[in-house]
Short mmCIF file of C-alpha atoms in Angstrom, two decimals:
data_model
loop_
_atom_site.label_atom_id
_atom_site.label_comp_id
_atom_site.label_asym_id
_atom_site.label_seq_id
_atom_site.Cartn_x
_atom_site.Cartn_y
_atom_site.Cartn_z
CA MET A 56 66.96 38.20 157.53
CA ASN A 57 68.20 34.65 158.08
CA TYR A 58 72.00 35.31 157.32
CA ARG A 59 74.72 32.97 158.85
CA LEU A 60 78.27 35.13 159.56
CA LYS A 61 80.90 32.78 157.69
CA ASP A 62 84.15 32.45 159.69
CA ASP A 63 86.14 34.72 158.20
CA GLU A 64 83.53 37.35 158.83
CA LEU A 65 83.23 36.97 162.42
CA ILE A 66 86.62 39.39 163.87
CA THR A 67 84.60 42.40 161.12
CA ALA A 68 81.62 41.68 163.15
CA ALA A 69 82.77 41.27 166.75
CA THR A 70 84.66 44.66 165.83
CA PHE A 71 81.59 46.60 165.11
CA ILE A 72 79.33 44.53 168.06
CA THR A 73 82.82 45.65 169.95
CA ASN A 74 81.86 49.51 169.63
CA ASP A 75 78.17 49.28 169.85
CA LEU A 76 78.55 47.26 173.22
CA VAL A 77 81.58 49.58 174.84
CA ASN A 78 78.56 52.83 174.57
CA ASP A 79 75.70 50.55 175.38
CA ARG A 80 76.56 47.81 177.70
CA ALA A 81 75.64 49.58 180.88
CA GLU A 82 72.21 50.04 179.52
CA ILE A 83 71.93 46.55 178.54
CA GLU A 84 73.72 45.12 182.05
CA VAL A 85 70.21 46.09 183.64
CA LEU A 86 68.01 43.91 181.72
CA PHE A 87 70.90 41.54 180.80
CA PRO A 88 73.26 41.48 183.79
CA GLU A 89 75.20 38.53 182.45
CA ILE A 90 76.55 41.33 179.83
CA ASN A 91 78.70 43.29 182.86
CA LYS A 92 81.85 44.74 182.30
CA LYS A 93 83.67 41.39 183.04
CA TYR A 94 81.60 40.24 180.26
CA GLU A 95 82.57 43.07 177.78
CA THR A 96 86.69 42.33 178.24
CA ASP A 97 85.90 38.26 178.04
CA PHE A 98 84.30 39.35 174.29
CA ILE A 99 87.37 42.09 173.51
CA ALA A 100 89.35 39.30 174.83
CA GLN A 101 87.75 36.58 173.04
CA THR A 102 87.89 38.47 169.25
CA ALA A 103 91.75 38.86 170.18
CA THR A 104 91.96 35.01 170.53
CA VAL A 105 89.83 34.57 167.40
CA LYS A 106 91.78 37.19 165.20
CA LYS A 107 95.19 34.78 165.72
CA LEU A 108 93.36 32.14 164.21
CA ASP A 109 92.39 33.87 161.62
CA SER A 110 95.97 34.05 160.36
CA LYS A 111 96.47 30.71 160.18
CA TYR A 112 93.21 29.82 158.87
CA ALA A 113 94.60 32.12 155.92
CA LYS A 114 97.77 30.44 155.53
CA THR A 115 95.87 27.37 154.54
CA LYS A 116 93.72 29.56 152.10
CA GLN A 117 97.12 30.74 150.40
CA GLN A 118 98.36 27.07 150.45
CA THR A 119 95.15 25.89 148.55
CA ALA A 120 95.99 28.69 145.96
CA ALA A 121 100.04 28.24 146.02
CA SER A 122 98.85 24.01 144.74
CA GLN A 123 96.35 25.30 142.59
CA LYS A 124 99.38 27.26 140.65
CA LEU A 125 101.51 24.21 140.80
CA TYR A 126 99.06 21.43 139.69
CA ASN A 127 97.80 24.01 136.68
CA HIS A 128 102.02 24.34 135.55
CA SER A 129 102.08 20.31 135.81
CA ASP A 130 99.37 20.12 133.82
CA GLY A 131 100.65 22.24 131.47
CA ILE A 132 103.92 20.37 131.15
CA HIS A 133 102.05 17.06 130.77
CA LYS A 134 100.01 18.62 127.84
CA GLN A 135 103.58 19.54 126.11
CA LEU A 136 105.01 15.87 126.63
CA ASN A 137 101.85 14.43 124.88
CA VAL A 138 102.46 16.74 121.86
CA LEU A 139 106.47 15.21 122.22
CA SER A 140 105.49 11.90 123.00
CA LEU A 141 103.67 11.63 119.83
CA LYS A 142 106.68 13.44 117.25
CA CYS A 143 109.18 11.23 119.29
CA LYS A 144 107.13 8.25 117.94
CA ARG A 145 107.00 9.55 114.43
CA ALA A 146 110.63 9.99 114.39
CA GLY A 147 111.45 6.92 115.93
CA VAL A 148 112.72 7.88 118.67
CA GLN A 149 111.82 6.24 122.67
CA THR A 150 109.61 7.55 124.64
CA GLY A 151 110.16 6.18 127.82
CA LEU A 152 111.82 8.86 129.66
CA ILE A 153 108.27 10.65 128.86
CA THR A 154 106.17 7.98 130.13
CA THR A 155 108.14 8.11 133.45
CA ILE A 156 108.17 11.95 133.94
CA LYS A 157 104.36 11.70 132.94
CA LYS A 158 103.43 9.28 135.98
CA LYS A 159 105.33 11.36 138.33
CA LEU A 160 102.99 14.39 137.16
CA HIS A 161 100.75 12.37 138.07
CA ASN A 162 102.04 10.70 141.73
CA LEU A 163 102.87 14.79 142.69
CA ASP A 164 106.60 13.21 142.72
CA MET A 165 107.59 17.15 141.48
CA GLU A 166 111.09 16.74 142.51
CA GLY A 167 111.78 13.46 140.91
CA ALA A 168 109.76 14.99 137.48
CA HIS A 169 111.84 18.26 138.06
CA GLN A 170 115.17 15.76 137.50
CA ASP A 171 114.09 13.61 135.07
CA LEU A 172 112.86 17.02 132.53
CA LEU A 173 116.55 17.70 132.79
CA ASN A 174 117.50 14.47 132.14
CA LEU A 175 114.93 15.15 129.08
CA ALA A 176 116.06 18.43 127.89
CA LYS A 177 119.76 16.63 127.01
CA PHE A 178 117.79 13.95 125.78
CA VAL A 179 115.83 16.04 122.92
CA LYS A 180 118.79 18.27 122.36
CA ASP A 181 120.84 14.95 121.94
CA ASN A 182 118.56 14.30 119.51
CA ILE A 183 117.16 17.60 117.51
CA GLU A 184 118.88 16.59 114.23
CA VAL A 185 116.31 13.53 114.14
CA LEU A 186 112.88 15.37 115.86
CA GLY A 187 113.92 18.77 113.87
CA PRO A 188 112.01 17.47 111.05
CA VAL A 189 109.03 16.24 112.78
CA GLY A 190 108.63 19.93 114.63
CA VAL A 191 110.49 19.89 117.81
CA GLN A 192 112.08 23.17 117.86
CA ASN A 193 115.80 24.01 118.77
CA ASP A 194 114.88 25.79 121.73
CA PHE A 195 112.55 22.93 123.30
CA PRO A 196 115.53 21.70 125.88
CA ASP A 197 115.82 25.24 127.63
CA ALA A 198 112.14 26.05 127.33
CA ILE A 199 111.47 22.68 128.95
CA THR A 200 114.37 22.92 131.67
CA ASP A 201 112.72 26.37 132.27
CA GLU A 202 109.52 24.98 132.98
CA ALA A 203 110.91 22.56 135.05
CA GLU A 204 112.55 24.76 136.93
CA LYS A 205 109.49 26.52 137.63
CA LEU A 206 107.43 23.60 139.03
CA LEU A 207 110.28 22.76 140.87
CA PHE A 208 109.89 26.61 142.71
CA LEU A 209 106.00 26.22 143.08
CA ASN A 210 106.23 23.00 144.28
CA GLY A 211 108.75 24.63 146.87
CA VAL A 212 106.26 27.25 147.36
CA GLN A 213 103.50 24.96 148.23
CA ASN A 214 106.17 22.59 150.62
CA SER A 215 107.03 25.73 152.48
CA LEU A 216 102.99 27.11 153.19
CA ILE A 217 102.14 23.33 154.69
CA THR A 218 104.51 23.58 156.89
CA GLN A 219 103.58 27.11 158.04
CA GLY A 220 100.21 26.74 157.28
CA GLU A 221 97.65 24.90 160.17
CA LYS A 222 94.38 23.94 158.85
CA LEU A 223 91.27 24.76 161.81
CA THR A 224 91.49 22.37 164.65
CA GLU A 225 88.60 20.79 166.33
CA ALA A 226 90.04 23.04 169.27
CA ASN A 227 90.25 26.11 166.90
CA GLN A 228 86.61 25.46 165.60
CA LYS A 229 85.79 25.59 169.48
CA GLU A 230 86.96 29.09 169.53
CA TYR A 231 84.71 30.18 167.02
CA LYS A 232 82.05 28.59 168.15
CA LYS A 233 82.51 30.57 171.64
CA LEU A 234 82.68 34.09 169.59
CA ARG A 235 79.78 33.00 167.74
CA LYS A 236 77.72 32.51 170.44
CA MET A 237 79.04 35.95 172.43
CA ILE A 238 78.10 37.77 169.16
CA SER A 239 74.28 36.21 168.78
CA TYR A 240 73.52 36.53 172.77
CA ILE A 241 74.84 40.34 172.55
CA MET A 242 73.18 40.98 169.49
CA ASN A 243 69.62 39.59 170.51
CA ALA A 244 70.12 41.15 174.24
CA GLY A 245 70.63 44.53 173.17
CA ARG A 246 67.78 44.23 170.14
CA LEU A 247 65.61 43.41 173.60
CA THR A 248 66.51 46.48 175.62
CA PHE A 249 66.32 49.66 173.23
CA GLU A 250 63.53 50.67 171.83
CA ASP A 251 64.72 53.63 170.28
CA LYS A 252 67.16 53.98 166.50
CA ARG A 253 70.13 51.93 168.73
CA ARG A 254 67.89 48.70 168.28
CA LYS A 255 68.85 48.48 164.77
CA HIS A 256 72.18 48.07 165.29
CA TYR A 257 71.66 44.98 167.25
CA THR A 258 69.65 43.34 164.09
CA MET A 259 72.03 41.29 161.53
CA SER A 260 70.45 43.06 158.74
CA ASP A 261 72.45 46.08 159.72
CA LEU A 262 75.60 44.27 160.63
CA VAL A 263 76.00 42.51 157.47
CA GLN A 264 75.39 46.19 155.54
CA ARG A 265 77.72 48.34 158.14
CA MET A 266 79.89 45.17 157.11
CA ARG A 267 79.51 45.37 153.48
CA SER A 268 79.81 49.11 153.81
CA PHE A 269 82.94 48.85 155.47
CA ASN A 270 84.54 45.98 153.26
CA GLN A 271 83.45 48.32 149.93
CA GLY A 272 85.61 51.00 151.57
CA LYS A 273 88.73 49.47 151.95
CA LYS A 274 87.99 48.35 148.16
CA ASP A 275 87.51 51.73 147.26
CA ASP A 276 90.92 53.33 149.45
CA ASP A 277 92.80 50.58 148.01
CA ASN A 278 92.04 51.53 144.33
CA ASP A 279 92.18 55.58 144.94
CA THR A 280 95.46 56.10 143.32
CA PRO A 281 96.99 59.59 144.35
CA GLU A 282 97.74 61.77 141.12
#
């Protein structure tokens, strides 16, 4: 089976292989002396190293999700501003502030857009008698204020994750590559050492199947709600 383990699959794979290695290492060592007790210890240590990096990598994925949520909210506000702009033009009310906010959203100046949105809420409230007849609701100022506060909150979440998060550096990638090579060597050695049913454990197809069964089992446990 031609299958390359993804970075976020390496820990699960290494865990299964560690169990096999601990049980079978002495026999593998006869044919492959390099896979001795020290190699086993080094493999476990390398797995732990990558596991720590994995938690940092997870933060980058959280950051991506937070950014997408922020941008989706920004897009929603932008659409509301387009509608408001047309209504303002129909009522003969200036739209300069709306244009400024749209530019700030486009430039990802969320804090600046937040403050201007609060100013816009007051502006609309002051002109509601003129804007009402063209379809601007009385509760628009409160609604756009809520949208502004949510924008600021989502921006804060994103900034926090950017500060905390740490994308995989070249040095980190070396650690992943090192573990990947160790996994490959152990699996090849085990497959060449055994002729009995244990040989299957050192094939990629069996490893992937065990990983998928494990992951599915975790999902089932998560969905298993006691009555």
